Short mmCIF file of C-alpha atoms in Angstrom, two decimals:
data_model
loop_
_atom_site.label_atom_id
_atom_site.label_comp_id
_atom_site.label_asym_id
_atom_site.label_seq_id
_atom_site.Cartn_x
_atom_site.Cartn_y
_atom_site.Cartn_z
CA UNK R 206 -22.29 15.23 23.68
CA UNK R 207 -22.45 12.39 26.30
CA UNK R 208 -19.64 11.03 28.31
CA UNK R 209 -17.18 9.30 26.34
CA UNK R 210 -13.81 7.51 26.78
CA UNK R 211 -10.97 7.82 24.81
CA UNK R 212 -9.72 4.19 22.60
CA UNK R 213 -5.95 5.14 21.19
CA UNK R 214 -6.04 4.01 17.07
CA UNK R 215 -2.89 5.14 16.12
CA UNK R 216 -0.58 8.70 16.12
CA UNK R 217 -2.98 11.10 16.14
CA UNK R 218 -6.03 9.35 15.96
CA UNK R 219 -8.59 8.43 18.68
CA UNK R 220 -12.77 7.54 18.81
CA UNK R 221 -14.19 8.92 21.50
CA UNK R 222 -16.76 6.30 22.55
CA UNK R 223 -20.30 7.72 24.11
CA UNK R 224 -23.70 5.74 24.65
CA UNK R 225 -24.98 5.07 21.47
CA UNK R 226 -22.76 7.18 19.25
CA UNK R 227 -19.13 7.84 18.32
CA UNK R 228 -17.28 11.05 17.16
CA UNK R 229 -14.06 10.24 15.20
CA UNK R 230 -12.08 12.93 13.90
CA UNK R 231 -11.74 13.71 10.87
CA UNK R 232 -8.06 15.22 8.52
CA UNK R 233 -9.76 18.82 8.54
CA UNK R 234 -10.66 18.70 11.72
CA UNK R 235 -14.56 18.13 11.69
CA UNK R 236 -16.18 15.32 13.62
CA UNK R 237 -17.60 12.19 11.43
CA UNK R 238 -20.53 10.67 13.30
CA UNK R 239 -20.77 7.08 13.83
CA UNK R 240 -23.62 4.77 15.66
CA UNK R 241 -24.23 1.65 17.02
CA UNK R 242 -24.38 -0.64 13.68
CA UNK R 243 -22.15 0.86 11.56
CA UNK R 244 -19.64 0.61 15.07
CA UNK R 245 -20.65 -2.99 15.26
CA UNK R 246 -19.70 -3.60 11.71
CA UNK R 247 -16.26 -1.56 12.08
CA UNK R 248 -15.44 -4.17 15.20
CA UNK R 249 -16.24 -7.32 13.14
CA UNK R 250 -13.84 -5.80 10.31
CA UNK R 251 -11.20 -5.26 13.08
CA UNK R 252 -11.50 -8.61 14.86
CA UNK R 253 -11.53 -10.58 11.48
CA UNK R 254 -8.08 -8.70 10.26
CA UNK R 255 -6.71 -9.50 13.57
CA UNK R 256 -7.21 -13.19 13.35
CA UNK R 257 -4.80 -13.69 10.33
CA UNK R 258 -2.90 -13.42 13.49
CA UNK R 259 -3.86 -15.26 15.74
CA UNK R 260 -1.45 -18.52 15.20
CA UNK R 261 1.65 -16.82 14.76
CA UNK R 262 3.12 -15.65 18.27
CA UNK R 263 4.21 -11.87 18.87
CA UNK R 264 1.69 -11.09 15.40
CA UNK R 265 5.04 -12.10 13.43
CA UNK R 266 7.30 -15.04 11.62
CA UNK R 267 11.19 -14.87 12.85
CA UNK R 268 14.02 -16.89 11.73
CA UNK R 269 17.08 -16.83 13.08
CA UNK R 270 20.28 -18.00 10.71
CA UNK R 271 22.87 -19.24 12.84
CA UNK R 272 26.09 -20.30 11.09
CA UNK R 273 30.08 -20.16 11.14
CA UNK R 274 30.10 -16.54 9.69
CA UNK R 275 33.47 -15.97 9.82
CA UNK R 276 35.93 -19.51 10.31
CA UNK R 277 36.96 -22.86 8.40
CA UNK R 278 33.34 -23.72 7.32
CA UNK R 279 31.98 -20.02 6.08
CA UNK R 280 32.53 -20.20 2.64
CA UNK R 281 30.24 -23.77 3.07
CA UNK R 282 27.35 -21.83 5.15
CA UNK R 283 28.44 -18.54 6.19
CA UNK R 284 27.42 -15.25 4.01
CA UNK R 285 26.15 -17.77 1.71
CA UNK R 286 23.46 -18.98 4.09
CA UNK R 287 21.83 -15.77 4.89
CA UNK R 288 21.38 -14.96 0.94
CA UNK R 289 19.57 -17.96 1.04
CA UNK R 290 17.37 -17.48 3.88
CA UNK R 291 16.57 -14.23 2.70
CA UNK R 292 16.03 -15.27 -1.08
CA UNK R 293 13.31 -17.51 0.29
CA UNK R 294 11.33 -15.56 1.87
CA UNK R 295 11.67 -12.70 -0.66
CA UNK R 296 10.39 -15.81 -3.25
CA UNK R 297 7.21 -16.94 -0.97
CA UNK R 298 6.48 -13.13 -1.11
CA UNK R 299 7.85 -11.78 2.03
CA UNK R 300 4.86 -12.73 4.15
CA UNK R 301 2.58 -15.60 5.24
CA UNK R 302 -0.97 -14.00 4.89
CA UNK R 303 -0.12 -11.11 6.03
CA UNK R 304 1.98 -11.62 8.78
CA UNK R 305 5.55 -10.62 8.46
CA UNK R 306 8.51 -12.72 8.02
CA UNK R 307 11.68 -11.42 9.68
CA UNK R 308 15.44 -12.62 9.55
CA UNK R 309 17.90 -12.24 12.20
CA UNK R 310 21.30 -13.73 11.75
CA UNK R 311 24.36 -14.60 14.06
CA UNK R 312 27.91 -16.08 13.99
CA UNK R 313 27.93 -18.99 16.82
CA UNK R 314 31.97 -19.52 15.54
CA UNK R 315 31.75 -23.00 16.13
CA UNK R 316 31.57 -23.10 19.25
CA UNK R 317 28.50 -25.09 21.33
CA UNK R 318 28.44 -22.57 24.60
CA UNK R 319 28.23 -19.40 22.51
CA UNK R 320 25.71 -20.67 20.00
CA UNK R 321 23.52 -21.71 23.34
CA UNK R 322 23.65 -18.70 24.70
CA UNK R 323 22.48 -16.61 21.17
CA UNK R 324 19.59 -19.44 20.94
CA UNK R 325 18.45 -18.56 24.49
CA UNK R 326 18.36 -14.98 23.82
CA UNK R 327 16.24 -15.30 19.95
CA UNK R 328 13.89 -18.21 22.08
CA UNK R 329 13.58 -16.12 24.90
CA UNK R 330 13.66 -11.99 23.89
CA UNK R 331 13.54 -12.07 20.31
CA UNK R 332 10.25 -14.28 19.51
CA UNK R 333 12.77 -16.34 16.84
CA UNK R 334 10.30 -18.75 15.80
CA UNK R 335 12.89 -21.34 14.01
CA UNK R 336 16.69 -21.49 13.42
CA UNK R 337 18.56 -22.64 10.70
CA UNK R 338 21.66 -23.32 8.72
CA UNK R 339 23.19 -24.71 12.22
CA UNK R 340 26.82 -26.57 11.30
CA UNK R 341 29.21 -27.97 13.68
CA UNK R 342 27.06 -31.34 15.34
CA UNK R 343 28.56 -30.20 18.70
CA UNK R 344 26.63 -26.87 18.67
CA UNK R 345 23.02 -28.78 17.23
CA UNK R 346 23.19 -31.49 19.99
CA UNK R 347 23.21 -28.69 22.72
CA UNK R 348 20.66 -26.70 20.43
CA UNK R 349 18.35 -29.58 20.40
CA UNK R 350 18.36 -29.73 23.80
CA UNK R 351 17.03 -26.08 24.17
CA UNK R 352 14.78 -26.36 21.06
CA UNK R 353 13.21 -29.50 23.37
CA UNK R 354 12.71 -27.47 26.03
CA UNK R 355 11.27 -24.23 24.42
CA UNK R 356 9.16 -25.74 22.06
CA UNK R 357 11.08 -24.33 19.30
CA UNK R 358 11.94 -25.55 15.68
CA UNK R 359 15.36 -26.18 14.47
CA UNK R 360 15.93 -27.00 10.45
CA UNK R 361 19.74 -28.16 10.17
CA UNK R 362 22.01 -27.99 6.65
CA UNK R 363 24.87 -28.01 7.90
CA UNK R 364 25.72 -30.78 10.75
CA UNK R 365 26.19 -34.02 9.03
CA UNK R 366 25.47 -36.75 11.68
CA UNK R 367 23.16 -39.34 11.77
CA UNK R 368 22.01 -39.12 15.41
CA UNK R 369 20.49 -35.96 14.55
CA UNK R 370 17.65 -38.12 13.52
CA UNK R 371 18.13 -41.15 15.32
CA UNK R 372 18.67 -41.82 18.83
CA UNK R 373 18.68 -38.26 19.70
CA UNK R 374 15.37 -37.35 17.22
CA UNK R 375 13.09 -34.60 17.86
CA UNK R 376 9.56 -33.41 17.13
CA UNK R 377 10.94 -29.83 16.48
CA UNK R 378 13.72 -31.09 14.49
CA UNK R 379 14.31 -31.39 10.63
CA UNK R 380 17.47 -32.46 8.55
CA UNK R 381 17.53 -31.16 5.03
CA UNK R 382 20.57 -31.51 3.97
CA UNK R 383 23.35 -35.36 3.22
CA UNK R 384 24.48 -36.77 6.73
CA UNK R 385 26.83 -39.44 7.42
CA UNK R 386 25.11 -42.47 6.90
CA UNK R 387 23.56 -41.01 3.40
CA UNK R 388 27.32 -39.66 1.83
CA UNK R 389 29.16 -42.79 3.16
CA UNK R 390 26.17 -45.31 1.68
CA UNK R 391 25.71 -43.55 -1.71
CA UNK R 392 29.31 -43.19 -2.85
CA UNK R 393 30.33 -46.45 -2.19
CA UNK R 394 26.86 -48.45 -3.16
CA UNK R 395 27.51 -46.72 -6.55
CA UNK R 396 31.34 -47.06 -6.92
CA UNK R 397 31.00 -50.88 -6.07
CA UNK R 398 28.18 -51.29 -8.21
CA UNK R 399 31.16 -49.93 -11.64
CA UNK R 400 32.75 -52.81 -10.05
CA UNK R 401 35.38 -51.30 -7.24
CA UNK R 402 35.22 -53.40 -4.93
CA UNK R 403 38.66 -53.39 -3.05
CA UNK R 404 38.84 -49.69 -0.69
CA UNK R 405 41.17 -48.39 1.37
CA UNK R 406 40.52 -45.48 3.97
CA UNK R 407 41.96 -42.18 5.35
CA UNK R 408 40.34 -41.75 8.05
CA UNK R 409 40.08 -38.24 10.36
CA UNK R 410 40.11 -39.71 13.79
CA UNK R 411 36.98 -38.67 15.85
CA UNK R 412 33.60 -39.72 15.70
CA UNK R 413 32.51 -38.20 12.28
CA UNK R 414 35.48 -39.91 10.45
CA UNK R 415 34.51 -42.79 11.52
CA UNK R 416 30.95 -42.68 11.16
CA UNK R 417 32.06 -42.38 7.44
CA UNK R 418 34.21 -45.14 7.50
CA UNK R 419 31.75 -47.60 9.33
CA UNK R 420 28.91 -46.72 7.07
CA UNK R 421 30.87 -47.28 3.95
CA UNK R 422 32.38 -50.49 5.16
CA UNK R 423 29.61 -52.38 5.55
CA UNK R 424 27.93 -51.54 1.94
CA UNK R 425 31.43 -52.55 0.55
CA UNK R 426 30.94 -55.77 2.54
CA UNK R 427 27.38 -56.07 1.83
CA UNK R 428 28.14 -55.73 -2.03
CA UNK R 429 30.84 -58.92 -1.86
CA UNK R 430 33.85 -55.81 -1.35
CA UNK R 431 36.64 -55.68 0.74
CA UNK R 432 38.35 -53.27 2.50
CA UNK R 433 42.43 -53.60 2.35
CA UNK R 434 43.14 -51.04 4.87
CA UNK R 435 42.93 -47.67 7.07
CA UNK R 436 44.62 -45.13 8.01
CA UNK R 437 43.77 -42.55 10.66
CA UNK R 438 44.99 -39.30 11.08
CA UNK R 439 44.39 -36.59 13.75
CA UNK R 440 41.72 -33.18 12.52
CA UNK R 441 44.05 -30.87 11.26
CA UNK R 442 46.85 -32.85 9.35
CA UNK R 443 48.71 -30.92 6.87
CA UNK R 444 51.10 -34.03 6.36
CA UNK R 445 49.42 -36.56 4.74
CA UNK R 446 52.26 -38.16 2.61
CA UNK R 447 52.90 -41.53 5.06
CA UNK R 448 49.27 -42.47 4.74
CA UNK R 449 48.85 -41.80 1.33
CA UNK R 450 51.88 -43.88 0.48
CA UNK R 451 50.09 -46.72 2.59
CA UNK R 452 46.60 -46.48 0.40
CA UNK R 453 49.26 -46.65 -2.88
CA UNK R 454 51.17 -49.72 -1.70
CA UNK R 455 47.53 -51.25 -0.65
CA UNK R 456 46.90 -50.92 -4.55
CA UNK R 457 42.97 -50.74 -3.59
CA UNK R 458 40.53 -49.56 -6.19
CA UNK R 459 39.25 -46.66 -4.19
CA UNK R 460 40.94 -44.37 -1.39
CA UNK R 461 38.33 -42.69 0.35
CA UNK R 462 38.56 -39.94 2.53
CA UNK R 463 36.74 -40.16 5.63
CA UNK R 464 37.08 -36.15 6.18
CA UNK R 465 35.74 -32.77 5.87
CA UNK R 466 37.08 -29.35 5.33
CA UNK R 467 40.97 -28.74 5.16
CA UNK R 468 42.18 -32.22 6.00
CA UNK R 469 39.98 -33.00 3.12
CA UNK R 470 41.44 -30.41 1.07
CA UNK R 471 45.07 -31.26 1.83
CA UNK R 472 44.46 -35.26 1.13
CA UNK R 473 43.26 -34.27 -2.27
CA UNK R 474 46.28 -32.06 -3.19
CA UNK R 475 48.94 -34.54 -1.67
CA UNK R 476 47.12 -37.03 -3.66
CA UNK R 477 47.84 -35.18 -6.90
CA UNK R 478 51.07 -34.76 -6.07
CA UNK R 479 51.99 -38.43 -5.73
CA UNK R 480 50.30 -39.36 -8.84
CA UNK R 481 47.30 -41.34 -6.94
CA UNK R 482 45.13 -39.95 -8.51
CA UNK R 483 46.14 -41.14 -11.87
CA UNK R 484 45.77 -45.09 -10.79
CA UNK R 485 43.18 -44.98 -8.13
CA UNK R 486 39.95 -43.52 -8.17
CA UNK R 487 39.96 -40.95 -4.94
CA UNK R 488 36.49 -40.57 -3.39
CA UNK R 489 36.02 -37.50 -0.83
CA UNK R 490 32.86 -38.90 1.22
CA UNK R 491 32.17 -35.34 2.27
CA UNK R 492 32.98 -32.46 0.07
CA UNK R 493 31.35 -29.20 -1.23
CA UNK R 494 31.75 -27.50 -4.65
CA UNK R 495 33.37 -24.92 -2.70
CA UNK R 496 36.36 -27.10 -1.93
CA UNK R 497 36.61 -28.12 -5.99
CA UNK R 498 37.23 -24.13 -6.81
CA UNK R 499 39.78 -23.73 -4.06
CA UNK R 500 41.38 -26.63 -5.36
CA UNK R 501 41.50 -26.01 -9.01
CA UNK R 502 40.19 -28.89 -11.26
CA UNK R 503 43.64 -30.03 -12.14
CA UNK R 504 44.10 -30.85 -8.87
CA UNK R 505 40.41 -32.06 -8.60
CA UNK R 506 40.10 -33.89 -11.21
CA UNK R 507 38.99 -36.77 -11.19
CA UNK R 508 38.15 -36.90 -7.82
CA UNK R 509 34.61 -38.95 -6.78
CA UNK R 510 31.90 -36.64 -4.80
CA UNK R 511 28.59 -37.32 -3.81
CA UNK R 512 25.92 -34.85 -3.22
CA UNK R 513 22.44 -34.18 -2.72
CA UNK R 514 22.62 -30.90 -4.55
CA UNK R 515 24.43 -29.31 -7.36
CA UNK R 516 23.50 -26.04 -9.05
CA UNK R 517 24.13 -27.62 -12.36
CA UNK R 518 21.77 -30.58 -11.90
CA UNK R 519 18.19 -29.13 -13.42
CA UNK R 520 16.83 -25.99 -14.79
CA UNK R 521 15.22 -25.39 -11.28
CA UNK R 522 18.68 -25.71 -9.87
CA UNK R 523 20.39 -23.33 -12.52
CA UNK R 524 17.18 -20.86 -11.85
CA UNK R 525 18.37 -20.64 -7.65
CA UNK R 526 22.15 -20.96 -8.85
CA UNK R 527 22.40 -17.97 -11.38
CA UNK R 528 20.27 -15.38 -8.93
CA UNK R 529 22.45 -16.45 -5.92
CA UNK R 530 25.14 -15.71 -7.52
CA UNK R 531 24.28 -12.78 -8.86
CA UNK R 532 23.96 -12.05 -4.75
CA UNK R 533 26.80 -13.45 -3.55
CA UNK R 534 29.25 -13.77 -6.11
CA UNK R 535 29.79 -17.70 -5.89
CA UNK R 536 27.59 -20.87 -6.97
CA UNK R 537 25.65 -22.55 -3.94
CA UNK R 538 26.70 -25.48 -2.03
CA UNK R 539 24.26 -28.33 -0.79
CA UNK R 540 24.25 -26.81 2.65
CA UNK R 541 23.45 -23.32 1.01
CA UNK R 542 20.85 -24.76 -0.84
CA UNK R 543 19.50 -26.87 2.32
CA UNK R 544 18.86 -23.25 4.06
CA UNK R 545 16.47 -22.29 0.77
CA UNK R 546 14.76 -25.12 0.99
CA UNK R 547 13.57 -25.65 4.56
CA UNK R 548 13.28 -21.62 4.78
CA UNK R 549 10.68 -22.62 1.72
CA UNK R 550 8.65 -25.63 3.15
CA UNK R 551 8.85 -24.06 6.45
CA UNK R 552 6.79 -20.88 5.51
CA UNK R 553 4.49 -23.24 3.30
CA UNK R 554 3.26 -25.56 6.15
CA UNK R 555 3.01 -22.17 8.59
CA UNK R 556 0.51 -21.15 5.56
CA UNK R 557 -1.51 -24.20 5.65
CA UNK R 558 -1.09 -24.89 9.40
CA UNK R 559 -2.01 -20.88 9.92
CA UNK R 560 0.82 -21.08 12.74
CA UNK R 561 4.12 -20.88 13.84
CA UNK R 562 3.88 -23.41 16.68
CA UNK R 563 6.44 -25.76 17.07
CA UNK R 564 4.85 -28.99 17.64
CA UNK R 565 2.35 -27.61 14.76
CA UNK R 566 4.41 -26.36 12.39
CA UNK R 567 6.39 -29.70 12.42
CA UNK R 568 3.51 -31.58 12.12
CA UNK R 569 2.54 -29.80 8.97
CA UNK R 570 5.98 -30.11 7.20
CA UNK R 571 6.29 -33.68 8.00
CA UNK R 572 2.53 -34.01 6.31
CA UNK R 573 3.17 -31.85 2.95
CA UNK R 574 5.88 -33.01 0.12
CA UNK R 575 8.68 -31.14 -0.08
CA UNK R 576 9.85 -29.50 -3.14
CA UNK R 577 13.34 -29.55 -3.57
CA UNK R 578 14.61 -27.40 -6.99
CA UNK R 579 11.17 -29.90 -8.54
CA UNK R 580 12.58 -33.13 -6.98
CA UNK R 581 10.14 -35.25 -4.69
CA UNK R 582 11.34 -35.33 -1.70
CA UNK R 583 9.78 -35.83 2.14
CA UNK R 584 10.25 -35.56 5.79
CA UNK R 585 10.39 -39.01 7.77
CA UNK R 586 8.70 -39.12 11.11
CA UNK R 587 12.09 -38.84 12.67
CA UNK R 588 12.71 -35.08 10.70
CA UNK R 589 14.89 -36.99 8.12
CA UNK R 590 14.65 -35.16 4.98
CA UNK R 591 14.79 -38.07 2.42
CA UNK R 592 15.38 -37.67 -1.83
CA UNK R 593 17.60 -39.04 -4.50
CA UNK R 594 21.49 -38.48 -4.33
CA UNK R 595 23.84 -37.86 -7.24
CA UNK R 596 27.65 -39.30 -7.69
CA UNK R 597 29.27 -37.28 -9.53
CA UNK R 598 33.04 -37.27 -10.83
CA UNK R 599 35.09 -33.75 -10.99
CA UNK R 600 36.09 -32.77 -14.72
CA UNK R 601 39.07 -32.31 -16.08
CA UNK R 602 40.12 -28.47 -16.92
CA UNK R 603 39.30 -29.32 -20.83
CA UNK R 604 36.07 -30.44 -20.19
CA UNK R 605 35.07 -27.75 -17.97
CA UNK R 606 33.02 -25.06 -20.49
CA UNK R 607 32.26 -22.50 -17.96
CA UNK R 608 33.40 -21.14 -14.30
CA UNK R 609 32.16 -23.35 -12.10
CA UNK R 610 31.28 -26.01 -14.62
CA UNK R 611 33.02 -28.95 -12.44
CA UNK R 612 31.15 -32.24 -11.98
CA UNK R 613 29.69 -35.08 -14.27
CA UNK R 614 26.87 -37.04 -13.03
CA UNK R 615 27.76 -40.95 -13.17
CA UNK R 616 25.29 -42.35 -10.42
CA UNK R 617 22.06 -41.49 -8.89
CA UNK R 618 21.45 -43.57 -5.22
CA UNK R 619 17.74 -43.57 -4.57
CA UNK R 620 16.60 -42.19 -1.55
CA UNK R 621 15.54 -45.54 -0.18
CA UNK R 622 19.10 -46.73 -0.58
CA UNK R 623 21.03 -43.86 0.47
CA UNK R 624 19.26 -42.55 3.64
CA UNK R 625 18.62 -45.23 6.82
CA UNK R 626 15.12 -46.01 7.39
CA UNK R 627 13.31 -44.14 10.26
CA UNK R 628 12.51 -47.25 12.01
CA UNK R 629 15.99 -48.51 12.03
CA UNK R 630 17.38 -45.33 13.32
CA UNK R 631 17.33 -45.52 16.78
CA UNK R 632 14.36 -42.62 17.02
CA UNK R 633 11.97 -43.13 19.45
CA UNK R 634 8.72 -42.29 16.50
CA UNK R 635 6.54 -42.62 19.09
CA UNK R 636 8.30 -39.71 21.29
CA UNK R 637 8.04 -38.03 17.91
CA UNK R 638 4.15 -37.80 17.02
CA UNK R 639 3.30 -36.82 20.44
#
């Protein structure tokens, strides 16, 4: 036989290569003669299976879930976010043409410095292609940052500002899930528009309180409303009882809670206690369903929310609601169900776009609708995810039929109204579409 050299094909497999011919091995041992056109044909079949790959870096999809895993905010993302994550990719069918998706997952504990440092590792050593979930705005500023500067994607649920998408915008940035401006906006265009037009606020005293309070001021205002009063309060309170007996003796329509988490939770309870709730109409501008079942609906009840999700909405939302929970043992929250959805569109437009890249990828999802549970919804040019929000009002115990079974519907805020226009957000579009 003439000269040959050796080409490695697997374990225990190898051609050996000579001048016209080539000898492969065969699984008893005897040699199976191949020549120069059949060889020829064999490369062409290689070289076309290999370019399935040859938009999506390292041969491979990874996204990276990066949430509070284990603190105040975990029963909101948490757990709850990787079921998600993984439920979506299981549901687009685990790959994107053949190229594998893979999941890695991480607890950045709220805190901006260690979630850096895991994003610098998955941008730089683990070929993480996107990360998601992401609450806590302090961490996602310093992520975007990084994402910038790698050329990486970011897809937030959980972080609720409005900068994310305005004057801080980026090309490699979406936000799926209610932010400030949106929660604020909808609850009190549609409590004003039942004719409530007198508010008072409690107010959690840093800069996402009173983004909340600011954004639902000036739709009072705008709607001929007034606001009577505010109190603000320090994150953290457990004592609300001298504010809340201000918002009583204001004897305005609506107290709303300018809050999140515990201080939300504890408001709500104290509220109950001092009969508020019984002759005002108590509006949480930023609560999850998860908060509802910790309080108990007779503690709940009658309490205003506003959402862009709730499991109980549509038969599309009961379809994702019953297997979750069947996974994790709870019904999903809006953040929860943000994760799904971006994990969704995200592997759709790497499908269409046949890539992973970044500034490609984004592109793509900012070009193709976005199905959300069968709602219409879309990505602005400033990574705004825009679609219809629901006001709902928490049921009494009696009218509760099931576990879980805790909100009416009494609004819908279109998406026009409820989210601020790209062009008025302070994004620089034309930094944007680069």
């Amino acid at each position: 036989m003439p000269k040959s050299r050796r080409v490695h094909l697997g374990r225990s497999r190898h051609i050996y290569v000579a001048r016209n011919c080539y000898v492969i091995p065969t699984k008893n041992g005897g040699p199976l003669d191949m020549c120069r056109g059949f060889i020829i044909s064999l490369s062409v079949l290689f070289l076309s299976s290999s370019a399935a790959f040859a938009g999506f870096s390292d041969g491979k999809i990874v996204i990276g879930v990066l949430g509070d895993q284990s603190g105040v905010v975990a029963d909101v993302g948490g757990p709850g976010s990787i079921v998600a994550a993984r439920m979506a990719v299981a549901d687009f069918g685990g790959s994107v043409d053949g190229v594998p998706v893979e999941i890695v997952t991480a607890d950045h504990q709220n805190k901006p410095d260690v979630a850096s440092a895991i994003a610098r590792e998955w941008f730089d050593r683990e070929g993480v292609d996107v990360i998601v979930d992401l609450p806590h705005s302090g961490v996602v500023f310093g992520l975007m940052a990084i994402a910038n500067d790698k050329k990486r994607s970011l897809m937030i649920s959980g972080a609720a500002s409005v900068e994310i998408t305005g004057s801080r915008c980026s090309p490699y940035v979406t936000h799926w899930t209610d932010d400030t401006y949106a929660l604020a906006r909808g609850t009190a265009a549609a409590l004003t528009e039942q004719g409530k037009k007198s508010w008072f606020f409690l107010t959690a005293d840093y800069a996402f309180g009173h983004d909340l309070e600011k954004d639902a001021t000036s739709v009072v205002e705008e709607r001929g409303g007034e606001v009577l009063g505010s109190a603000r309060h320090p994150l953290g309170t457990a004592d609300f009882s001298a504010l809340l007996l201000r918002a009583r003796t204001s004897q305005a329509q609506v107290v709303a809670l300018a809050s999140a988490g515990a201080d939300t939770v504890n408001a709500i309870k104290q509220a109950g206690q001092y009969g508020i709730m019984r002759t005002q109409t108590v509006a949480a501008l930023h609560a999850f369903v998860t908060d509802v079942n910790s309080l108990g609906l007779d503690a709940a009840q009658g309490l205003i929310i506003t959402t862009g999700f709730y499991w109980d909405d549509t038969e599309d939302t009961r379809d994702f609601a019953a297997r979750f929970f069947k996974q994790h043992g709870r019904m999903p929250t809006r953040e929860q169900a943000g994760v799904y959805t971006s994990v969704l569109h995200f592997l759709k437009a790497a499908r269409s776009s046949k890539s992973d890249d970044a500034a490609i990828v984004n592109a793509e999802m900012r070009r193709i609708p976005v199905d959300k549970f069968g709602q219409q919804a879309r990505i602005e040019e400033n990574g705004r995810v825009t679609y219809d929000l629901g006001v709902y009002r928490v049921k009494s115990r009696a009218e509760s039929r099931q576990p879980w079974d805790y909100y009416e519907r009494i609004a819908s805020v279109p998406a026009a109204v409820a989210f601020r226009p790209a062009a008025a957000s302070g994004c620089d579009l034309t930094a944007t579409t680069r």
